[in-house]
Amino acid sequence: QVHLMESGGGSVQSGGSLTLSCAVSGHKYESGCMGWFRQAMGKERETVSVIDSVQRKSYSESVRGRFTTSLDKDKNTLYLAMNTLKPEDTAMYYCAADSSCFAQASYILRQGPSRFEHWGQGTQVMVSS
């Protein structure tokens, strides 16, 4: 059974940085994919970044160049390093996993949140101007 738990959220000023962590258990990295997602109040959940089964990565246009996702298999942790944060980055951030996922990261990114079956509870990020 896949279990995911996010941490690292908080409040920062515009231009600041945060790194989110997602503790992973029960997920098989070689046959699955993972991603970071966010949902702002009153808006639909959107994909932030995806890492595929061979660790290729893809990012949404709104965060490309500012956010970096990485996977430490030894620590069973997925990270999202967020730099140059903007007020529009304020949202609840979730990590998610799909246990059977062999597509490329760029394709998975376009598919959106609906293909992911396992979700964490989320961690809140607030960026003030």
PDB file of C-alpha atoms in Angstrom:
ATOM      1  CA  GLN A   1       0.000   0.000   0.000  1.00  0.00           C
ATOM      2  CA  VAL A   2       1.376   3.387  -1.034  1.00  0.00           C
ATOM      3  CA  HIS A   3       1.581   6.024   1.655  1.00  0.00           C
ATOM      4  CA  LEU A   4       2.676   9.621   1.099  1.00  0.00           C
ATOM      5  CA  MET A   5       3.207  12.408   3.618  1.00  0.00           C
ATOM      6  CA  GLU A   6       4.201  15.970   2.739  1.00  0.00           C
ATOM      7  CA  SER A   7       6.039  18.398   4.990  1.00  0.00           C
ATOM      8  CA  GLY A   8       7.967  21.635   4.750  1.00  0.00           C
ATOM      9  CA  GLY A   9       5.239  24.118   3.968  1.00  0.00           C
ATOM     10  CA  GLY A  10       5.073  27.506   5.618  1.00  0.00           C
ATOM     11  CA  SER A  11       4.890  31.245   5.131  1.00  0.00           C
ATOM     12  CA  VAL A  12       7.560  33.186   3.253  1.00  0.00           C
ATOM     13  CA  GLN A  13       7.902  36.576   1.641  1.00  0.00           C
ATOM     14  CA  SER A  14       7.938  37.073  -2.069  1.00  0.00           C
ATOM     15  CA  GLY A  15      11.330  36.109  -3.493  1.00  0.00           C
ATOM     16  CA  GLY A  16      11.983  33.598  -0.744  1.00  0.00           C
ATOM     17  CA  SER A  17      12.563  29.858  -0.878  1.00  0.00           C
ATOM     18  CA  LEU A  18      11.064  26.707   0.587  1.00  0.00           C
ATOM     19  CA  THR A  19      11.755  23.030   0.125  1.00  0.00           C
ATOM     20  CA  LEU A  20       8.899  20.572   0.434  1.00  0.00           C
ATOM     21  CA  SER A  21       9.427  16.921   1.275  1.00  0.00           C
ATOM     22  CA  CYS A  22       7.238  13.920   0.593  1.00  0.00           C
ATOM     23  CA  ALA A  23       7.956  10.767   2.575  1.00  0.00           C
ATOM     24  CA  VAL A  24       7.177   7.742   0.409  1.00  0.00           C
ATOM     25  CA  SER A  25       6.394   4.172   1.340  1.00  0.00           C
ATOM     26  CA  GLY A  26       5.090   1.242  -0.679  1.00  0.00           C
ATOM     27  CA  HIS A  27       5.787   2.827  -4.080  1.00  0.00           C
ATOM     28  CA  LYS A  28       7.901   1.079  -6.725  1.00  0.00           C
ATOM     29  CA  TYR A  29       9.922   3.798  -8.410  1.00  0.00           C
ATOM     30  CA  GLU A  30      10.991   1.671 -11.406  1.00  0.00           C
ATOM     31  CA  SER A  31       7.423   1.095 -12.551  1.00  0.00           C
ATOM     32  CA  GLY A  32       5.729   4.213 -11.314  1.00  0.00           C
ATOM     33  CA  CYS A  33       5.777   7.971 -11.503  1.00  0.00           C
ATOM     34  CA  MET A  34       5.354  10.750  -8.985  1.00  0.00           C
ATOM     35  CA  GLY A  35       4.431  14.375  -9.026  1.00  0.00           C
ATOM     36  CA  TRP A  36       3.843  17.569  -7.135  1.00  0.00           C
ATOM     37  CA  PHE A  37       0.541  19.364  -7.445  1.00  0.00           C
ATOM     38  CA  ARG A  38      -1.043  22.441  -5.949  1.00  0.00           C
ATOM     39  CA  GLN A  39      -4.480  23.808  -5.384  1.00  0.00           C
ATOM     40  CA  ALA A  40      -5.145  27.435  -4.595  1.00  0.00           C
ATOM     41  CA  MET A  41      -8.352  28.425  -2.869  1.00  0.00           C
ATOM     42  CA  GLY A  42     -11.215  28.442  -5.337  1.00  0.00           C
ATOM     43  CA  LYS A  43      -9.153  26.970  -8.142  1.00  0.00           C
ATOM     44  CA  GLU A  44      -8.676  23.534  -9.666  1.00  0.00           C
ATOM     45  CA  ARG A  45      -5.750  21.348  -8.718  1.00  0.00           C
ATOM     46  CA  GLU A  46      -2.852  21.796 -11.125  1.00  0.00           C
ATOM     47  CA  THR A  47       0.298  19.857 -11.862  1.00  0.00           C
ATOM     48  CA  VAL A  48       3.535  21.490 -10.743  1.00  0.00           C
ATOM     49  CA  SER A  49       6.108  18.853 -11.645  1.00  0.00           C
ATOM     50  CA  VAL A  50       6.393  15.216 -12.603  1.00  0.00           C
ATOM     51  CA  ILE A  51       9.172  12.650 -12.315  1.00  0.00           C
ATOM     52  CA  ASP A  52       8.784   9.481 -14.358  1.00  0.00           C
ATOM     53  CA  SER A  53       9.953   5.895 -13.835  1.00  0.00           C
ATOM     54  CA  VAL A  54      13.456   6.634 -15.165  1.00  0.00           C
ATOM     55  CA  GLN A  55      13.606   9.967 -13.343  1.00  0.00           C
ATOM     56  CA  ARG A  56      13.028  12.278 -16.258  1.00  0.00           C
ATOM     57  CA  LYS A  57      11.376  15.459 -15.030  1.00  0.00           C
ATOM     58  CA  SER A  58       8.912  17.923 -16.407  1.00  0.00           C
ATOM     59  CA  TYR A  59       7.599  21.201 -15.005  1.00  0.00           C
ATOM     60  CA  SER A  60       4.609  23.404 -15.576  1.00  0.00           C
ATOM     61  CA  GLU A  61       5.353  26.632 -17.376  1.00  0.00           C
ATOM     62  CA  SER A  62       4.458  28.693 -14.299  1.00  0.00           C
ATOM     63  CA  VAL A  63       7.251  27.174 -12.178  1.00  0.00           C
ATOM     64  CA  ARG A  64       9.872  26.174 -14.752  1.00  0.00           C
ATOM     65  CA  GLY A  65      13.242  27.654 -13.854  1.00  0.00           C
ATOM     66  CA  ARG A  66      12.188  28.360 -10.257  1.00  0.00           C
ATOM     67  CA  PHE A  67      11.195  24.941  -8.891  1.00  0.00           C
ATOM     68  CA  THR A  68      13.235  21.730  -8.916  1.00  0.00           C
ATOM     69  CA  THR A  69      11.984  18.256  -8.059  1.00  0.00           C
ATOM     70  CA  SER A  70      14.279  15.448  -6.995  1.00  0.00           C
ATOM     71  CA  LEU A  71      13.949  11.925  -5.677  1.00  0.00           C
ATOM     72  CA  ASP A  72      16.207  10.363  -3.065  1.00  0.00           C
ATOM     73  CA  LYS A  73      15.467   6.651  -3.245  1.00  0.00           C
ATOM     74  CA  ASP A  74      17.739   5.851  -0.291  1.00  0.00           C
ATOM     75  CA  LYS A  75      15.712   8.185   1.903  1.00  0.00           C
ATOM     76  CA  ASN A  76      12.415   7.357   0.172  1.00  0.00           C
ATOM     77  CA  THR A  77      11.748  11.055  -0.153  1.00  0.00           C
ATOM     78  CA  LEU A  78      10.541  13.232  -3.012  1.00  0.00           C
ATOM     79  CA  TYR A  79      11.546  16.892  -2.813  1.00  0.00           C
ATOM     80  CA  LEU A  80      10.342  20.121  -4.335  1.00  0.00           C
ATOM     81  CA  ALA A  81      12.806  22.988  -4.006  1.00  0.00           C
ATOM     82  CA  MET A  82      10.989  26.253  -4.628  1.00  0.00           C
ATOM     83  CA  ASN A  83      12.931  29.441  -5.289  1.00  0.00           C
ATOM     84  CA  THR A  84      11.937  32.988  -6.179  1.00  0.00           C
ATOM     85  CA  LEU A  85       8.513  32.390  -4.749  1.00  0.00           C
ATOM     86  CA  LYS A  86       5.641  34.620  -5.814  1.00  0.00           C
ATOM     87  CA  PRO A  87       2.301  35.374  -4.135  1.00  0.00           C
ATOM     88  CA  GLU A  88       0.600  33.373  -6.902  1.00  0.00           C
ATOM     89  CA  ASP A  89       2.464  30.276  -5.666  1.00  0.00           C
ATOM     90  CA  THR A  90       0.295  30.347  -2.545  1.00  0.00           C
ATOM     91  CA  ALA A  91      -1.593  27.044  -2.412  1.00  0.00           C
ATOM     92  CA  MET A  92      -1.916  23.668  -0.763  1.00  0.00           C
ATOM     93  CA  TYR A  93       0.809  21.461  -2.209  1.00  0.00           C
ATOM     94  CA  TYR A  94       0.357  17.723  -2.642  1.00  0.00           C
ATOM     95  CA  CYS A  95       2.576  14.881  -3.735  1.00  0.00           C
ATOM     96  CA  ALA A  96       1.082  11.947  -5.576  1.00  0.00           C
ATOM     97  CA  ALA A  97       2.115   8.625  -7.054  1.00  0.00           C
ATOM     98  CA  ASP A  98       0.932   6.303  -9.781  1.00  0.00           C
ATOM     99  CA  SER A  99       2.077   2.720  -9.354  1.00  0.00           C
ATOM    100  CA  SER A 100       1.945   1.749 -13.036  1.00  0.00           C
ATOM    101  CA  CYS A 101       3.308   4.537 -15.140  1.00  0.00           C
ATOM    102  CA  PHE A 102       5.817   4.160 -17.989  1.00  0.00           C
ATOM    103  CA  ALA A 103       5.143   7.270 -20.028  1.00  0.00           C
ATOM    104  CA  GLN A 104       7.582  10.130 -20.352  1.00  0.00           C
ATOM    105  CA  ALA A 105       7.379  12.937 -17.820  1.00  0.00           C
ATOM    106  CA  SER A 106       6.335  15.527 -20.401  1.00  0.00           C
ATOM    107  CA  TYR A 107       3.350  13.388 -21.420  1.00  0.00           C
ATOM    108  CA  ILE A 108       2.383  12.689 -17.812  1.00  0.00           C
ATOM    109  CA  LEU A 109       2.481  16.422 -17.110  1.00  0.00           C
ATOM    110  CA  ARG A 110      -0.078  17.019 -19.850  1.00  0.00           C
ATOM    111  CA  GLN A 111      -2.356  14.307 -18.490  1.00  0.00           C
ATOM    112  CA  GLY A 112      -2.841  16.228 -15.260  1.00  0.00           C
ATOM    113  CA  PRO A 113      -3.709  15.141 -11.704  1.00  0.00           C
ATOM    114  CA  SER A 114      -6.443  12.647 -12.644  1.00  0.00           C
ATOM    115  CA  ARG A 115      -4.038   9.829 -13.573  1.00  0.00           C
ATOM    116  CA  PHE A 116      -2.497   9.730 -10.113  1.00  0.00           C
ATOM    117  CA  GLU A 117      -4.068   7.265  -7.698  1.00  0.00           C
ATOM    118  CA  HIS A 118      -2.225   7.833  -4.423  1.00  0.00           C
ATOM    119  CA  TRP A 119      -2.161  11.195  -2.658  1.00  0.00           C
ATOM    120  CA  GLY A 120      -0.715  12.774   0.462  1.00  0.00           C
ATOM    121  CA  GLN A 121      -2.669  15.056   2.763  1.00  0.00           C
ATOM    122  CA  GLY A 122      -0.963  18.243   1.562  1.00  0.00           C
ATOM    123  CA  THR A 123       1.150  21.008   3.042  1.00  0.00           C
ATOM    124  CA  GLN A 124       0.254  24.690   2.894  1.00  0.00           C
ATOM    125  CA  VAL A 125       2.520  27.282   1.270  1.00  0.00           C
ATOM    126  CA  MET A 126       1.774  30.974   1.685  1.00  0.00           C
ATOM    127  CA  VAL A 127       3.770  33.674  -0.067  1.00  0.00           C
ATOM    128  CA  SER A 128       3.236  37.264   0.986  1.00  0.00           C
ATOM    129  CA  SER A 129       4.073  40.285  -1.116  1.00  0.00           C
TER     130      SER A 129
END
